[in-house]
CSV table of C-alpha atoms in Angstrom, one decimal:
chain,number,residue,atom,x,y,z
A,51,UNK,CA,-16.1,2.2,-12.5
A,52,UNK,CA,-13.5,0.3,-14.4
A,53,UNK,CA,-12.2,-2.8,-13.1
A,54,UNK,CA,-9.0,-5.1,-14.0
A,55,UNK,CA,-8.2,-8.7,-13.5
A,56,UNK,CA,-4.9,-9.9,-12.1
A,57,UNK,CA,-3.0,-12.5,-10.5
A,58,UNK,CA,-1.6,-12.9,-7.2
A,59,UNK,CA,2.5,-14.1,-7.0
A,60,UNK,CA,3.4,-14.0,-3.6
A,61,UNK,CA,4.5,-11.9,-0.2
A,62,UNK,CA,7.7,-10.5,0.3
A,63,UNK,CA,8.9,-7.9,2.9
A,64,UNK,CA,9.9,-4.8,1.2
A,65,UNK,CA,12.6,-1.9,2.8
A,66,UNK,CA,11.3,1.4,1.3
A,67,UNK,CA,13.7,4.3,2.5
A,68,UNK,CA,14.8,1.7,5.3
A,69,UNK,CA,11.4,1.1,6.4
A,70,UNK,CA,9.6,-2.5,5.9
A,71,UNK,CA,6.6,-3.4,4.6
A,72,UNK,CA,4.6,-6.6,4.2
A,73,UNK,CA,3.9,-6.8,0.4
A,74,UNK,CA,2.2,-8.7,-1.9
A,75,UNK,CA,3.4,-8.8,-5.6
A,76,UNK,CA,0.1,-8.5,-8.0
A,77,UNK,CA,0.9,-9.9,-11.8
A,78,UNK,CA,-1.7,-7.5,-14.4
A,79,UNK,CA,-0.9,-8.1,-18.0
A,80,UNK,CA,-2.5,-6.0,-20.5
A,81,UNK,CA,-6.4,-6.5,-20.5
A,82,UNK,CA,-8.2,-6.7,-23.6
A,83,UNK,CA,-10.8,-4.7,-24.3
A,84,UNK,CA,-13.1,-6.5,-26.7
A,85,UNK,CA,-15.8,-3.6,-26.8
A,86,UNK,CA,-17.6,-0.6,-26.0
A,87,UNK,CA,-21.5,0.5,-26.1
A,88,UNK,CA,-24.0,2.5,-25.4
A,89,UNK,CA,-26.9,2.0,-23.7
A,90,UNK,CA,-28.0,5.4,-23.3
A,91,UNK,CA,-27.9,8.5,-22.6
A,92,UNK,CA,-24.5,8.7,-20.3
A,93,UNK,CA,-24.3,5.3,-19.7
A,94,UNK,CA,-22.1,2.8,-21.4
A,95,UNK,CA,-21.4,-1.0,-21.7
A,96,UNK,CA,-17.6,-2.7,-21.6
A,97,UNK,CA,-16.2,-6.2,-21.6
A,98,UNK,CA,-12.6,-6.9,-20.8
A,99,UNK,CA,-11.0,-10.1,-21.8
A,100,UNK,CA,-7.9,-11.5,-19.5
A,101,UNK,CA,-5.6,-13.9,-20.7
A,102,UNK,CA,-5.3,-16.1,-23.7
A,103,UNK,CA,-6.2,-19.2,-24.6
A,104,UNK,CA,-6.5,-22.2,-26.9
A,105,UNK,CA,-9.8,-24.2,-26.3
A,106,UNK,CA,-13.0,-22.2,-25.6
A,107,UNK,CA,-16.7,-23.8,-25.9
A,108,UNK,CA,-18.9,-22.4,-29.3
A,109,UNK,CA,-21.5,-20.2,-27.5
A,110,UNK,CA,-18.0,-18.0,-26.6
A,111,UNK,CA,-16.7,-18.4,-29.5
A,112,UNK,CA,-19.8,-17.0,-31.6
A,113,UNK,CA,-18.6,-13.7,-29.2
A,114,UNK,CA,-15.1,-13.7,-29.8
A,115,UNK,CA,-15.1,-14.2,-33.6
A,116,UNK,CA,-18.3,-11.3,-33.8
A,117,UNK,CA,-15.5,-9.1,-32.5
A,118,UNK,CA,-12.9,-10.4,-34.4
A,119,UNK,CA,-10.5,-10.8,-31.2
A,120,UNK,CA,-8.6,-13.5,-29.8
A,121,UNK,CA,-10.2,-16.6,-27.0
A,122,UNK,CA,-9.9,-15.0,-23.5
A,123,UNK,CA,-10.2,-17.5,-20.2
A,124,UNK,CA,-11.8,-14.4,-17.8
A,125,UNK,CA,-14.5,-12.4,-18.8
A,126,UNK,CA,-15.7,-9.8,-16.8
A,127,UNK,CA,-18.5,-6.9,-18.1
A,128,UNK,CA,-19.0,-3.8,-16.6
A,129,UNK,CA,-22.1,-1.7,-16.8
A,130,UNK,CA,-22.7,2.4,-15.6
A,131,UNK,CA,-19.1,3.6,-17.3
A,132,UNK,CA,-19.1,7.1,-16.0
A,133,UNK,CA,-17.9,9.7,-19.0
A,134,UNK,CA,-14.5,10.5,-17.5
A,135,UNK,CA,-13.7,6.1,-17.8
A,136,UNK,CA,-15.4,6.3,-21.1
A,137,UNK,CA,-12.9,9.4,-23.0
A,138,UNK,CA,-9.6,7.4,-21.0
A,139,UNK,CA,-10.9,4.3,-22.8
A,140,UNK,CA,-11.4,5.6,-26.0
A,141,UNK,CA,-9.6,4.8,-29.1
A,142,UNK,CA,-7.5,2.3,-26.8
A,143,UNK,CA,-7.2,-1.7,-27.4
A,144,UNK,CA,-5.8,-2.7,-24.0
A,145,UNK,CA,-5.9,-1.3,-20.5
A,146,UNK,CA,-2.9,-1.9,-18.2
A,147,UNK,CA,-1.7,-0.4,-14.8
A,148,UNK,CA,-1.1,3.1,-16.1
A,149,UNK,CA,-5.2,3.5,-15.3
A,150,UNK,CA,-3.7,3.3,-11.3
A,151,UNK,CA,-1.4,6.1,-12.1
A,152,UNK,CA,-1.3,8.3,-9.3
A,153,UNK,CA,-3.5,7.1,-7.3
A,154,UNK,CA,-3.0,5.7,-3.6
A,155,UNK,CA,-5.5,3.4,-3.1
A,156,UNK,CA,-7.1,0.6,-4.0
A,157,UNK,CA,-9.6,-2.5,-3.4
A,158,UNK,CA,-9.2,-5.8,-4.5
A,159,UNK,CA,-11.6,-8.5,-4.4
A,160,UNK,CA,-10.3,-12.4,-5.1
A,161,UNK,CA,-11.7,-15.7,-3.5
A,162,UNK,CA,-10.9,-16.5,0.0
A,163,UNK,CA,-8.9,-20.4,0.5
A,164,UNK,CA,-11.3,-23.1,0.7
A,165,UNK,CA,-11.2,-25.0,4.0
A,166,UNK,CA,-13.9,-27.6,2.9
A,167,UNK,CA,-16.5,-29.2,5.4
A,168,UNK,CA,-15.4,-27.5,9.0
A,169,UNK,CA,-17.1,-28.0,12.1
A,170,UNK,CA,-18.7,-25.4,14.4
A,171,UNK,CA,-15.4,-25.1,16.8
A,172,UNK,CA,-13.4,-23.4,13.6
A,173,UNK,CA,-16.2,-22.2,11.9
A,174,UNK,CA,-17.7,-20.0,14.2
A,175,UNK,CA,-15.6,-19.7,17.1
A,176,UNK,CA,-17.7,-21.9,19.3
A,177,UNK,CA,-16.2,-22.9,22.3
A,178,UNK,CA,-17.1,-26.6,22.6
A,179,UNK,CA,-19.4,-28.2,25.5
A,180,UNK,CA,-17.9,-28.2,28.6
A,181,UNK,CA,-14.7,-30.1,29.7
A,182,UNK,CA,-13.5,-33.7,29.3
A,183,UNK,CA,-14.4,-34.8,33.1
A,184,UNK,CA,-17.4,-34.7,35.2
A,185,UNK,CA,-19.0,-37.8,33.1
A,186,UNK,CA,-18.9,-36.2,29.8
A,187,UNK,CA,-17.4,-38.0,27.0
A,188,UNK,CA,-17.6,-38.0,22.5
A,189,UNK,CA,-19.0,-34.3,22.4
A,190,UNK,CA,-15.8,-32.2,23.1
A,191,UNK,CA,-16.5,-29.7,20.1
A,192,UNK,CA,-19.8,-30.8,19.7
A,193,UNK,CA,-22.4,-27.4,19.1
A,194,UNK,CA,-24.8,-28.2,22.2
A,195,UNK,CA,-28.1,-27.5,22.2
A,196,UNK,CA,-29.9,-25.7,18.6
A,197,UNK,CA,-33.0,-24.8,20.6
A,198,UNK,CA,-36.1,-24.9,22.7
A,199,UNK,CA,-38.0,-27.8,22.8
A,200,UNK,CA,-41.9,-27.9,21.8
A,201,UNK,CA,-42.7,-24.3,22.0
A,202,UNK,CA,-41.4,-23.3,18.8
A,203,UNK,CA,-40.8,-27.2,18.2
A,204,UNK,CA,-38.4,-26.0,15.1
A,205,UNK,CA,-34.8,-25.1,14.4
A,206,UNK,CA,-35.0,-21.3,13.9
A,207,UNK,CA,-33.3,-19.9,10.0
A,208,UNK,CA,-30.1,-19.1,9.9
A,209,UNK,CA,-28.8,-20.8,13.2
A,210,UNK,CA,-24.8,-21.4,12.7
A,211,UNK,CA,-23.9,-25.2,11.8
A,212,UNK,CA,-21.1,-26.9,10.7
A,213,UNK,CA,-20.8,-26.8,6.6
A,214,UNK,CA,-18.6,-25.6,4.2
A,215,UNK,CA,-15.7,-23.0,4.6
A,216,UNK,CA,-14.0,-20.5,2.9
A,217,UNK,CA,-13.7,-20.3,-1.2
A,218,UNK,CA,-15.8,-17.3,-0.6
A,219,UNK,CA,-16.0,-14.0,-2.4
A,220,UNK,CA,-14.0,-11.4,-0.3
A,221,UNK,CA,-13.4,-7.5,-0.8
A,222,UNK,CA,-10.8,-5.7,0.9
A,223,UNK,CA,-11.3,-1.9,0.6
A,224,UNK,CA,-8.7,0.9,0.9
A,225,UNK,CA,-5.0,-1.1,0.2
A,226,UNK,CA,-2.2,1.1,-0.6
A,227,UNK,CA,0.1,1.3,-3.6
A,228,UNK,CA,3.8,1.1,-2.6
A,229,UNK,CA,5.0,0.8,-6.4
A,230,UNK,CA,4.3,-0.2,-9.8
A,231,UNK,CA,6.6,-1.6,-12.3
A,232,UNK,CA,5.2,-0.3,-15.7
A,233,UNK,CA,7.6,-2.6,-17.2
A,234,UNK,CA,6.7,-5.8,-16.3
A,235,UNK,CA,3.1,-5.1,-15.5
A,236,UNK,CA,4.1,-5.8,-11.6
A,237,UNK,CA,1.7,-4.0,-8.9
A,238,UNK,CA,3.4,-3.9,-5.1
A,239,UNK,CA,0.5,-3.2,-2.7
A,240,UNK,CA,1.2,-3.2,1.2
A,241,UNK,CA,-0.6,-6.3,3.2
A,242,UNK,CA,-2.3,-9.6,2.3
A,243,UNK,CA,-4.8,-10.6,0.3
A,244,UNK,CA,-7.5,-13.0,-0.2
A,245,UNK,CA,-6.5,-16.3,-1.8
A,246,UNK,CA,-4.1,-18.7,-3.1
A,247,UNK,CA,-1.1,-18.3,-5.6
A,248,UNK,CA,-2.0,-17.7,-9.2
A,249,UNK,CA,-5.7,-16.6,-8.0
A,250,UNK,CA,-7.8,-14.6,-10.2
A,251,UNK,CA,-8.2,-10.8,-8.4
A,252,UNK,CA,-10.7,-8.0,-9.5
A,253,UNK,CA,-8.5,-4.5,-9.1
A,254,UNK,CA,-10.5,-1.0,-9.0
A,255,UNK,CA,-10.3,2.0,-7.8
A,256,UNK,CA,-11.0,3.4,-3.6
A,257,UNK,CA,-13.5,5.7,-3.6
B,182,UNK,CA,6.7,-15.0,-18.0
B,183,UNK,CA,7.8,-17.1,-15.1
B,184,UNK,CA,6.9,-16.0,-11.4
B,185,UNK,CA,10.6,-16.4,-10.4
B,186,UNK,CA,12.2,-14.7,-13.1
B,187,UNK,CA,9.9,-12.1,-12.4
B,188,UNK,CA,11.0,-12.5,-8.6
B,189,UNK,CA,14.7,-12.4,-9.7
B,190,UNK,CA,13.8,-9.2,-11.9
B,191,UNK,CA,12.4,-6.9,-8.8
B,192,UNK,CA,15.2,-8.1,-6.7
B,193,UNK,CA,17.6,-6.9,-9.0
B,194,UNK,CA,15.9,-3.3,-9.0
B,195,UNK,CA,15.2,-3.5,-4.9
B,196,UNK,CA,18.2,-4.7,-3.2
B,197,UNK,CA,20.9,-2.3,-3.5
B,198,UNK,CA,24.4,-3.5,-4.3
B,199,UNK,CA,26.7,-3.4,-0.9
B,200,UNK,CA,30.3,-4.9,-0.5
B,201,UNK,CA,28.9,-7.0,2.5
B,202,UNK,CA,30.0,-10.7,2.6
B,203,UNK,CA,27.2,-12.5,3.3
B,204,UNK,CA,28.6,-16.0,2.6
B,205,UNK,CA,28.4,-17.5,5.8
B,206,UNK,CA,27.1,-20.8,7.0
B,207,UNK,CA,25.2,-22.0,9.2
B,208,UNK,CA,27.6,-22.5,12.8
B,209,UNK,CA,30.0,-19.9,12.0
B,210,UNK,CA,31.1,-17.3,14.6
B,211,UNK,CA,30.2,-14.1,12.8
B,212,UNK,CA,30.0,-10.4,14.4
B,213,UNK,CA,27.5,-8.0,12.7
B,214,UNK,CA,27.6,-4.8,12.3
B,215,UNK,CA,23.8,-2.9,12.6
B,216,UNK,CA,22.7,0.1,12.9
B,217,UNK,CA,19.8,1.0,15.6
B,218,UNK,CA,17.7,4.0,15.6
B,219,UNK,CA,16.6,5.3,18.7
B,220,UNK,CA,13.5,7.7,18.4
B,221,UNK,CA,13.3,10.1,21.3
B,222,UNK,CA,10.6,13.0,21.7
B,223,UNK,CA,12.4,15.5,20.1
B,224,UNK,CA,15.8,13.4,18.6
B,225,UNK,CA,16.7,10.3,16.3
B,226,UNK,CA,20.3,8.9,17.5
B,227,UNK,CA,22.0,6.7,14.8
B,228,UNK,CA,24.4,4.3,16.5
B,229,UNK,CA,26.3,1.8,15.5
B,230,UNK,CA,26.0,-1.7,17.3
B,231,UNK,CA,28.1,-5.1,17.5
B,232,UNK,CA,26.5,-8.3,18.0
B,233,UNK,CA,28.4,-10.9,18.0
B,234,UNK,CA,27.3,-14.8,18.0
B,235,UNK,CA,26.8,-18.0,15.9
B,236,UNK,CA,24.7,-18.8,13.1
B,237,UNK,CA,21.4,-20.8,13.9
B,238,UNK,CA,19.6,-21.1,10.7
B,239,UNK,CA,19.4,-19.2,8.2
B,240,UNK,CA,15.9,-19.3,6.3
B,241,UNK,CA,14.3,-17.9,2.9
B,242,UNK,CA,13.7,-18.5,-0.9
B,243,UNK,CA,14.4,-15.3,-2.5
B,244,UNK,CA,16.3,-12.5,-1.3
B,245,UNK,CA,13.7,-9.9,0.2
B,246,UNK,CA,12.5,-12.6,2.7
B,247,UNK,CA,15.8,-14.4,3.9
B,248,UNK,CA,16.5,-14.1,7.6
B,249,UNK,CA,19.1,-15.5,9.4
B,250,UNK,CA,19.3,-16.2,13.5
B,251,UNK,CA,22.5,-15.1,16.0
B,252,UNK,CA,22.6,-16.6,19.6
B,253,UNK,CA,25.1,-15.5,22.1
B,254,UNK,CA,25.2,-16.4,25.9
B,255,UNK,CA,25.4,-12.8,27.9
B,256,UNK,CA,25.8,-14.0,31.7
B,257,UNK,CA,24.4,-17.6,31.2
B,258,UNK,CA,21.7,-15.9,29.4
B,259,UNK,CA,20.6,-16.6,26.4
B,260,UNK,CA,20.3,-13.9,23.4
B,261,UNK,CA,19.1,-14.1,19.7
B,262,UNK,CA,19.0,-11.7,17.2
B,263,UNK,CA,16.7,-12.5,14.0
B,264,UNK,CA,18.2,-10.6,11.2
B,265,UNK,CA,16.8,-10.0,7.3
B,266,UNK,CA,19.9,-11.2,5.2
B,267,UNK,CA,19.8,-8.2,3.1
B,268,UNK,CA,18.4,-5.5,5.1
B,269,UNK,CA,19.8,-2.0,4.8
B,270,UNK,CA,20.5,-1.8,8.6
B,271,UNK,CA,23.5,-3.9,8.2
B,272,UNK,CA,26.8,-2.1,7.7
B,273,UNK,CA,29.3,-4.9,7.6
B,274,UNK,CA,29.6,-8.6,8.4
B,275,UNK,CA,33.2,-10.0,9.6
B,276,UNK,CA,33.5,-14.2,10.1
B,277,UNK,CA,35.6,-15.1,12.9
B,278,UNK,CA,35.7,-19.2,12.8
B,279,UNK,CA,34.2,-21.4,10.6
B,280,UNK,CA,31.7,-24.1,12.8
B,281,UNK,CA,31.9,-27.5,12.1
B,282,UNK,CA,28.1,-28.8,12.4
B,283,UNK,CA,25.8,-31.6,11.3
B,284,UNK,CA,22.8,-30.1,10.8
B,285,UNK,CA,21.6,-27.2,9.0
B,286,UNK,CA,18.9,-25.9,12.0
B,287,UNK,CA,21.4,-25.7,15.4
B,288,UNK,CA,18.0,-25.0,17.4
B,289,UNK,CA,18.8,-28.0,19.7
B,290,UNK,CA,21.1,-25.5,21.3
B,291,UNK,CA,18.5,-24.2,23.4
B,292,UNK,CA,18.3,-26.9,25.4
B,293,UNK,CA,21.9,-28.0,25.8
B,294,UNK,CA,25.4,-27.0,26.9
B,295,UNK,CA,26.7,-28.4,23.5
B,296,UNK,CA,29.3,-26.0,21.7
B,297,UNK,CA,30.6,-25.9,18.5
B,298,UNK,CA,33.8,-27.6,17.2
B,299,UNK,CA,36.0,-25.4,14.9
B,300,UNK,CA,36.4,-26.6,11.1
B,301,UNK,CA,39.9,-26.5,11.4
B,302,UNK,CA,41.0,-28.5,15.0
C-alpha cells in the first residue's frame, strides 16, 4: 500500500452546496520517489523522499548521491507494493494527489500534541480522593491507593500513573475527501486531525 | 509557498462573489436578511427572515471562519444571532445607524441597561 507524506495548515468551516463542514486543509507537494526494487517474486521495495533540503548527515548522503537525487528531510520506505501500486508507479519520478483520484476515503496518521508530564486527574480520567473537608487536606488529585498491602507486597505492571502525555503516534481511519486542488497540491478532508500546524502526516488509502 | 497565500488562493475559488455590503462595524444597527430552511416530513419551506439588532463582535482571520454576533431585546428578552460573515444563507445586509463604541467586544451588554450612542448626535 502506498503511502504520502503531507503537512497540516489549518481548519476552516467549508459551505458545500450550502451545507457546512468542519475541514482541515492538508498541504502534499509532489513526493519523490528515489527508487524501486524487487525483492521477489510479487513483492517490491519503495522509498519516497518529502521535502528538500540543504544540510543532511554523510551516512544519508552516501543514499542520496547512489541515486543521484536531491537531500530529502522525511524518509519513509515501504515494503509489500502490491502489482496494481507497482504498474501506477512505474516509469513515474514523483507521486502527488492524483493517486487519491476518485477515491472517498482515507486514513491519516500524524503525531498527537504533546502535553508533557500530566498527572493522573488529566491523564486517565481519575476522579481525585474524596473532597476538600472532613479532615482531608494536600491530596485533592492525588491517585489514592496503587494496591494491597503484603499479600502480593508489589505494584502490579501496567497500573496507570502519572507520566508523560501525548506526542503519540495516532491513526484516524475512514476520513472523507470533500475536494482536492490539483493545482496547488491542497487536500480538503472533513474533521480534525491529530497534531499541530506544519506537522508531518502519513496519507494512504481506507480499505 | 506561504500558508496564507495559499489560504487567500482557496478563498478566492470558495467564496462566491455577492453584492452584499459587509462593511459594518462593530455597534452598528444592522438588519439581516437570511434565509431558513425548515425540513418537514414530506416538505422543505424556503423563507425569508429579518433579524434585526446590533453588532457584538465580529471575530475571524480569514474569510471561511469569520462570524459575527447580533443581539436584540424581544420583550425584555434577550436574543443573539451568531452569523458566518460570508455564509450563503445571507441574502442582503442594510445598516441602519452607525454606533458610537469604545470597545471592539460590546459583551458587557449582557449585564447592563447601557445603550449605544449614535455616531452622528
Amino acid at each position: 500500500m502506498i503511502k504520502i507524506f503531507g503537512e497540516k495548515i489549518k481548519m476552516i468551516t467549508l459551505f458545500i452546496n450550502k451545507k457546512k463542514y468542519p475541514c482541515t486543509i492538508i498541504k502534499s507537494s509532489p513526493n519523490k520517489i528515489i527508487f524501486i526494487k524487487k525483492i521477489n517474486k510479487g513483492n517490491y521495495k519503495l522509498l519516497l523522499g518529502y521535502k528538500k533540503i540543504k544540510k543532511i548527515n554523510k551516512p544519508l548522503s552516501g543514499l542520496f548521491s547512489k541515486y543521484k537525487t536531491d537531500n530529502y528531510k522525511k524518509l519513509i520506505e515501504i515494503n509489500n507494493l502490491s502489482n496494481e501500486d507497482f504498474k501506477f508507479l512505474k516509469n513515474k519520478k514523483f507521486i502527488d494527489l492524483n493517486y487519491f483520484n476518485k477515491i472517498k476515503f482515507i486514513d491519516i496518521v500524524g503525531n498527537s500534541i504533546g502535553k508533557g508530564f500530566q498527572g493522573v486527574v488529566k491523564r486517565y480520567n481519575f476522579s481525585g480522593v474524596g473532597g476538600k473537608t472532613h479532615g482531608q487536606h494536600n491530596r485533592l488529585r492525588s491517585p489514592g491507593s496503587i494496591g494491597a498491602g503484603s499479600s502480593p507486597s508489589r505494584v502490579f505492571k501496567g497500573l496507570k500513573m502519572a507520566g508523560r502525555m501525548g506526542n503519540k503516534r495516532i491513526t484516524i481511519k475512514k476520513i472523507k475527501i470533500l475536494d482536492i486542488d490539483y493545482k496547488k497540491n491542497l487536500l480538503l478532508i472533513k474533521g480534525s486531525i491529530p497534531g499541530k500546524k506544519n506537522n508531518f502526516l502519513i496519507i494512504r488509502k481506507w480499505k | 509557498m506561504n500558508n496564507n497565500k495559499l489560504i487567500k488562493y482557496l478563498e478566492l475559488k470558495y467564496i462566491n462573489k455577492t453584492n452584499i455590503n459587509y462593511k459594518f462595524n462593530v455597534g452598528d444597527n444592522i438588519s439581516v436578511y437570511y434565509e431558513n430552511i425548515q425540513k418537514d416530513n414530506f416538505k422543505t419551506k424556503n423563507k425569508l427572515l429579518i433579524f434585526t439588532g446590533y453588532v457584538i463582535s465580529k471575530k475571524g482571520d480569514n474569510k471561511f471562519n469569520k462570524t459575527f454576533i447580533i443581539r436584540k431585546i424581544i420583550n425584555n428578552i434577550g436574543v443573539e444571532i451568531i452569523f458566518y460573515l460570508y455564509s450563503p444563507y445571507i441574502k442582503d445586509i442594510i445598516i441602519n445607524n452607525k454606533g458610537k463604541i469604545r470597545k471592539s467586544k460590546l459583551y458587557y451588554l449582557r449585564n447592563s441597561n447601557k445603550k449605544i450612542k449614535n455616531r452622528d448626535s
